[in-house]
Short mmCIF file of C-alpha atoms in Angstrom, two decimals:
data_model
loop_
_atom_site.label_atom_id
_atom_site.label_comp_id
_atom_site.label_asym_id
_atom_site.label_seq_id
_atom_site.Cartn_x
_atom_site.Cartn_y
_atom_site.Cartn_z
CA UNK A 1 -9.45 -25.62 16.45
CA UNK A 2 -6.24 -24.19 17.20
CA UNK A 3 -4.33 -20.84 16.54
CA UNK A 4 -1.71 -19.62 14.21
CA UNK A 5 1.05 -16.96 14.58
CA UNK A 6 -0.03 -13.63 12.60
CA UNK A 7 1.22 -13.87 9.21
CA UNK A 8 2.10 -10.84 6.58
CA UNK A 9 -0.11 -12.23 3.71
CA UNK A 10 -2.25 -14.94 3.39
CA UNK A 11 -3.28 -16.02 -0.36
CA UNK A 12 -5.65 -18.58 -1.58
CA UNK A 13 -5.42 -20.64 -4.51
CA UNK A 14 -2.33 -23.04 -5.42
CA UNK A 15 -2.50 -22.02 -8.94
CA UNK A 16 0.16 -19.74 -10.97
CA UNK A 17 -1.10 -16.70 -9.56
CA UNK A 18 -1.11 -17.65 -6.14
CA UNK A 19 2.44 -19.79 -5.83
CA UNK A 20 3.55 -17.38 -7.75
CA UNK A 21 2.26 -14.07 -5.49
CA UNK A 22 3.56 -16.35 -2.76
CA UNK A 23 7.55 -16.84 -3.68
CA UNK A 24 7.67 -12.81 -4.99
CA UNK A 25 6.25 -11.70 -1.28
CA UNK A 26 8.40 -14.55 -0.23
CA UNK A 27 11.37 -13.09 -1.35
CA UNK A 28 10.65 -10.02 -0.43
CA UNK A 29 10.86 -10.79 3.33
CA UNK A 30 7.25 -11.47 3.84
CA UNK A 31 5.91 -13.87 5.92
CA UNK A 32 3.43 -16.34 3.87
CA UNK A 33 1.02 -18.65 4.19
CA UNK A 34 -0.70 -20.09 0.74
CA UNK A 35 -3.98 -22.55 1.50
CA UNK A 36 -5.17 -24.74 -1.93
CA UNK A 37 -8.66 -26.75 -1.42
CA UNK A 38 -7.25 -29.55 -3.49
CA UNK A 39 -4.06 -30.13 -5.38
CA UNK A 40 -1.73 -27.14 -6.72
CA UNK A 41 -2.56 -26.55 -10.28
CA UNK A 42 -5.72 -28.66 -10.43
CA UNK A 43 -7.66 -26.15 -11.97
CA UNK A 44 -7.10 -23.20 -14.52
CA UNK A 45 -3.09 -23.35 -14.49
CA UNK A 46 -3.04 -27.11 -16.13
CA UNK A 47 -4.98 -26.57 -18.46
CA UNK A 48 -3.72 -23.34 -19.73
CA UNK A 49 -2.71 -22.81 -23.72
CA UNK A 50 0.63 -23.94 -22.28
CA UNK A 51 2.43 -21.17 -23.74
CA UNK A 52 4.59 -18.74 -22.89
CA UNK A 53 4.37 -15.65 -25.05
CA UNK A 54 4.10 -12.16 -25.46
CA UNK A 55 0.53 -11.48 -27.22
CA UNK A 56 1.38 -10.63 -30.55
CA UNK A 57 -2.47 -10.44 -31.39
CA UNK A 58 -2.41 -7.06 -28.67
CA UNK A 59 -0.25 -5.03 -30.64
CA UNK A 60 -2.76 -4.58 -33.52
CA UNK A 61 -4.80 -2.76 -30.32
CA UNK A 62 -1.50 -0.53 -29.78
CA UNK A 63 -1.27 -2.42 -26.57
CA UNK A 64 2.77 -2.04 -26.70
CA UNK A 65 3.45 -1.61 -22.97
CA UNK A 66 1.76 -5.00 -22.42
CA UNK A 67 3.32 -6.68 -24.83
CA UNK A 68 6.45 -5.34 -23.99
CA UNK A 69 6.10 -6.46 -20.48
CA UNK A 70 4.95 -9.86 -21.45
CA UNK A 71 7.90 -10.36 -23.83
CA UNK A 72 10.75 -9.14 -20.85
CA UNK A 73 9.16 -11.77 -18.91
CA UNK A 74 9.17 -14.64 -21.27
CA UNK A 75 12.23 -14.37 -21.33
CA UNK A 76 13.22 -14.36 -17.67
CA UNK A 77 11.01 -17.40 -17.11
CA UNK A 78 13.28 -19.07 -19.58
CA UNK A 79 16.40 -17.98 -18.35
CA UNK A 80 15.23 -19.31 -14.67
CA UNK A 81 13.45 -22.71 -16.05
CA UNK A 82 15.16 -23.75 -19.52
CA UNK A 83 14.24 -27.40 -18.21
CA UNK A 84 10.58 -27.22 -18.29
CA UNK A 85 10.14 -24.39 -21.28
CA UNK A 86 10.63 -25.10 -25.11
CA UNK A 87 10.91 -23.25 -27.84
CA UNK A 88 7.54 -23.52 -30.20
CA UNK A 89 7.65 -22.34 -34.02
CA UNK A 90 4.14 -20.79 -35.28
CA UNK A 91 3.50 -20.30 -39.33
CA UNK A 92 1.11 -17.66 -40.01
CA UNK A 93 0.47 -18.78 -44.08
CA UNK A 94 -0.52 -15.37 -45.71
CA UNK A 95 -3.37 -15.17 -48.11
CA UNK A 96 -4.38 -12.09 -50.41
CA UNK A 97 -7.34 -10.20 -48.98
CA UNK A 98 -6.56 -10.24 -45.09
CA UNK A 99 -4.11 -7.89 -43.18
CA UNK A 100 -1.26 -6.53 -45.81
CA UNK A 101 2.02 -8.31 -45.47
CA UNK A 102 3.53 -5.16 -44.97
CA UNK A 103 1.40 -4.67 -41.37
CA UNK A 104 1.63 -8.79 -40.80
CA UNK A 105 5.36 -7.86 -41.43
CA UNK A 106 6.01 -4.85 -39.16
CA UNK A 107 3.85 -6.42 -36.30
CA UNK A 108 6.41 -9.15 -35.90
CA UNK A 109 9.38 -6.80 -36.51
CA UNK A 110 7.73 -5.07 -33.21
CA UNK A 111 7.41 -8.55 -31.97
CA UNK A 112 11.22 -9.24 -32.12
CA UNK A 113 12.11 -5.60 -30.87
CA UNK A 114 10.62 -4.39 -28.41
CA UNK A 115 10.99 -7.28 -25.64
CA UNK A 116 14.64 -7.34 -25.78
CA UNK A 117 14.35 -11.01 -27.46
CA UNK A 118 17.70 -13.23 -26.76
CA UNK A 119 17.02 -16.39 -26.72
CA UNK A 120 14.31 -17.39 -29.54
CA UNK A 121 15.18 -16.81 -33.36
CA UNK A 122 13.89 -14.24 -34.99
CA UNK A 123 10.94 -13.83 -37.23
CA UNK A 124 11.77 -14.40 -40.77
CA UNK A 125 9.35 -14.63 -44.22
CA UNK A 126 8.78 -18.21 -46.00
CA UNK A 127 8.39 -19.26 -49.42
CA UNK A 128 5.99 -21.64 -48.99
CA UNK A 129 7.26 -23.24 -52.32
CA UNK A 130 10.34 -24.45 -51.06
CA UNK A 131 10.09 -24.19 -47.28
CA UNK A 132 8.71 -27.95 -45.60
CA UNK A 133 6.35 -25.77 -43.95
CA UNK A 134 4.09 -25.44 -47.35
CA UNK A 135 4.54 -28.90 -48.43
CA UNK A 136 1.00 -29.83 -46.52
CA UNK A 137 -0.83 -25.98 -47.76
CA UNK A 138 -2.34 -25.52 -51.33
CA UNK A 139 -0.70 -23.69 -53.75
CA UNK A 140 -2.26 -20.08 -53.01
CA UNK A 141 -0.03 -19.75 -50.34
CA UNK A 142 2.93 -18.67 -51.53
CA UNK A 143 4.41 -16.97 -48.71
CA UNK A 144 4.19 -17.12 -45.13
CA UNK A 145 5.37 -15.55 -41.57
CA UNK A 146 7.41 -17.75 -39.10
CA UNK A 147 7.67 -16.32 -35.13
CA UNK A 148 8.41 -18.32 -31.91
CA UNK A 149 7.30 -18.30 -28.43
CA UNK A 150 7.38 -20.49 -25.37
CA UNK A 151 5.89 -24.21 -24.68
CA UNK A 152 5.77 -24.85 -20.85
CA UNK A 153 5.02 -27.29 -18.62
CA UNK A 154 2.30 -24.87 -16.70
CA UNK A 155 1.22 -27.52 -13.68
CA UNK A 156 5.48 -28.10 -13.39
CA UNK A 157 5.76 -24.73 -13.23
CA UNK A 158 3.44 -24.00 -10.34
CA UNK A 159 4.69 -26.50 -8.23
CA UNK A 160 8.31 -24.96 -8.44
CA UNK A 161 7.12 -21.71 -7.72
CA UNK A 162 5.20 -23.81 -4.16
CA UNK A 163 8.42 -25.12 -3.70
CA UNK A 164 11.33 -22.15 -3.88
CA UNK A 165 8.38 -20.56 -1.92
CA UNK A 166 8.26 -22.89 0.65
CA UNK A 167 12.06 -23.19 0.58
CA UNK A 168 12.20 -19.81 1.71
CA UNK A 169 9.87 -19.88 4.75
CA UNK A 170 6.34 -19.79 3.29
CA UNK A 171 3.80 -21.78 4.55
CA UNK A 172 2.13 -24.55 1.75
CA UNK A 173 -0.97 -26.33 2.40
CA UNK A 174 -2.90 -27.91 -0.04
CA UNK A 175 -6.31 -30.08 0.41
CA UNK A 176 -7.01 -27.32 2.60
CA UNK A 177 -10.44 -25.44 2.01
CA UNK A 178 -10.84 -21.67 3.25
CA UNK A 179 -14.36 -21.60 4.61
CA UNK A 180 -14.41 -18.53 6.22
CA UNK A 181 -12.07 -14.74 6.05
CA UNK A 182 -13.42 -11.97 8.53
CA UNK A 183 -11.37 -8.50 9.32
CA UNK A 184 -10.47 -8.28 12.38
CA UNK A 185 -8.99 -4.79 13.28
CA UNK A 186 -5.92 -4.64 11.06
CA UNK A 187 -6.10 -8.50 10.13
CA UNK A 188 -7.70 -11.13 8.95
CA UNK A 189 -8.91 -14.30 10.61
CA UNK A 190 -8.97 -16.94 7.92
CA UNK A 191 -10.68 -20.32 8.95
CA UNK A 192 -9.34 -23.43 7.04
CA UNK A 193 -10.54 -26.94 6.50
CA UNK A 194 -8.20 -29.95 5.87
CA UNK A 195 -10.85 -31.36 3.22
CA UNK A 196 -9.44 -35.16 4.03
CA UNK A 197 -9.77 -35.25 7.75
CA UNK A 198 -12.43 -32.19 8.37
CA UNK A 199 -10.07 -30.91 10.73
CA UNK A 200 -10.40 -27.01 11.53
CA UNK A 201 -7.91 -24.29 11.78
CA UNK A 202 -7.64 -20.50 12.23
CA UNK A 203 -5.06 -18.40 10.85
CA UNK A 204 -4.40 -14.71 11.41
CA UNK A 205 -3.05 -12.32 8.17
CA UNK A 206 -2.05 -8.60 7.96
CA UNK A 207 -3.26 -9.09 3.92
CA UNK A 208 -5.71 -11.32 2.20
CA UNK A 209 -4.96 -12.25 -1.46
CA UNK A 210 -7.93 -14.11 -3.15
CA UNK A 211 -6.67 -15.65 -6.03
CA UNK A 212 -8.60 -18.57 -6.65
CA UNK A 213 -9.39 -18.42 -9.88
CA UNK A 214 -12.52 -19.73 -11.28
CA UNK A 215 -14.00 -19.91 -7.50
CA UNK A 216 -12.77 -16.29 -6.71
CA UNK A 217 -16.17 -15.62 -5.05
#
């Protein structure tokens, strides 16, 4: 068991949240080292919805700050990775006796506003008569509510957060267990596993991010 030089943060889980806690700090002039007990993205982030979106369903709850938020940043992820993100239409067929058009129609008027939307289309009304998109639908649905969002590549986009991360000085392990995180004074002692050899390793932190998802505790 050998020793490591005292890093700023240390953060487990190779997931989204971790690579992508690990390029921000990263970037930031931080000193990183990221530890993943098996392969990045072999858990929650690939097998995600796959979508990149705002959560339109939220602003029925008046949650407009995180949907705002959410929006901004759908669209900087697609200005910084056009090559694994795609545009993906959704048709919301209206029936009489559910949410008035009028409310369907305002939320996605929101939806189009208040995220400073650029690069999708923006939300329009269908006649489901003439539009392809009713062809399939019975005939009660006469009209209908088209919006877009974002189809990603989530276990892509992980790994290219791990590697403009490591690119920039962080420190990238995966197959590498954490077994073991004590405070010591103002760190952390963080004892590692290689889960292939057994080998063991300590590693000294100033912060400890947990972000291992399903196996946060």
């Amino acid at each position: 068991m050998s020793a490591s030089p005292i890093h700023d943060i240390f953060v487990i889980g190779g997931g989204i949240n971790g690579c992508g806690i690990a390029r921000d700090a990263v970037g930031r002039g931080f000193s990183v080292f990221l530890a993943e007990m098996n392969d990045l993205a072999s858990g929650t982030s690939s097998g995600s919805t796959k979508l990149i979106h705002g959560g339109l369903r939220y602003l029925e709850f008046y949650e407009f700050r995180l949907v705002r938020e959410a929006l901004m940043e759908r669209e900087v992820l697609w200005k910084n990775a056009p090559h694994i993100i795609w545009p993906m239409r959704f048709v919301l067929p209206y029936a009489n006796g559910l949410r008035p058009a009028w409310l369907i129609r305002l939320g996605l008027f929101l939806y189009d506003h208040i995220g400073g939307r650029k690069l999708l289309p923006a939300t329009r009304t269908l006649d489901m008569a003439n539009d392809p998109a009713g062809k399939p639908l019975k005939p009660l649905f006469r009209k209908a509510f088209e919006y877009s969002d974002g189809w990603v590549n989530d276990a892509r986009l992980v790994a290219l957060n791990a590697r403009d991360a490591a690119d920039r000085g962080a420190t990238i392990r995966t197959r590498t267990k954490v077994v073991g995180a004590r405070p010591e004074g103002e760190f952390w002692t963080v004892r590692l596993q290689n889960t292939q050899t057994g080998d063991t390793e300590e590693v000294k932190a100033r912060l400890l991010v947990n972000a291992a998802g399903p196996w946060v505790d």
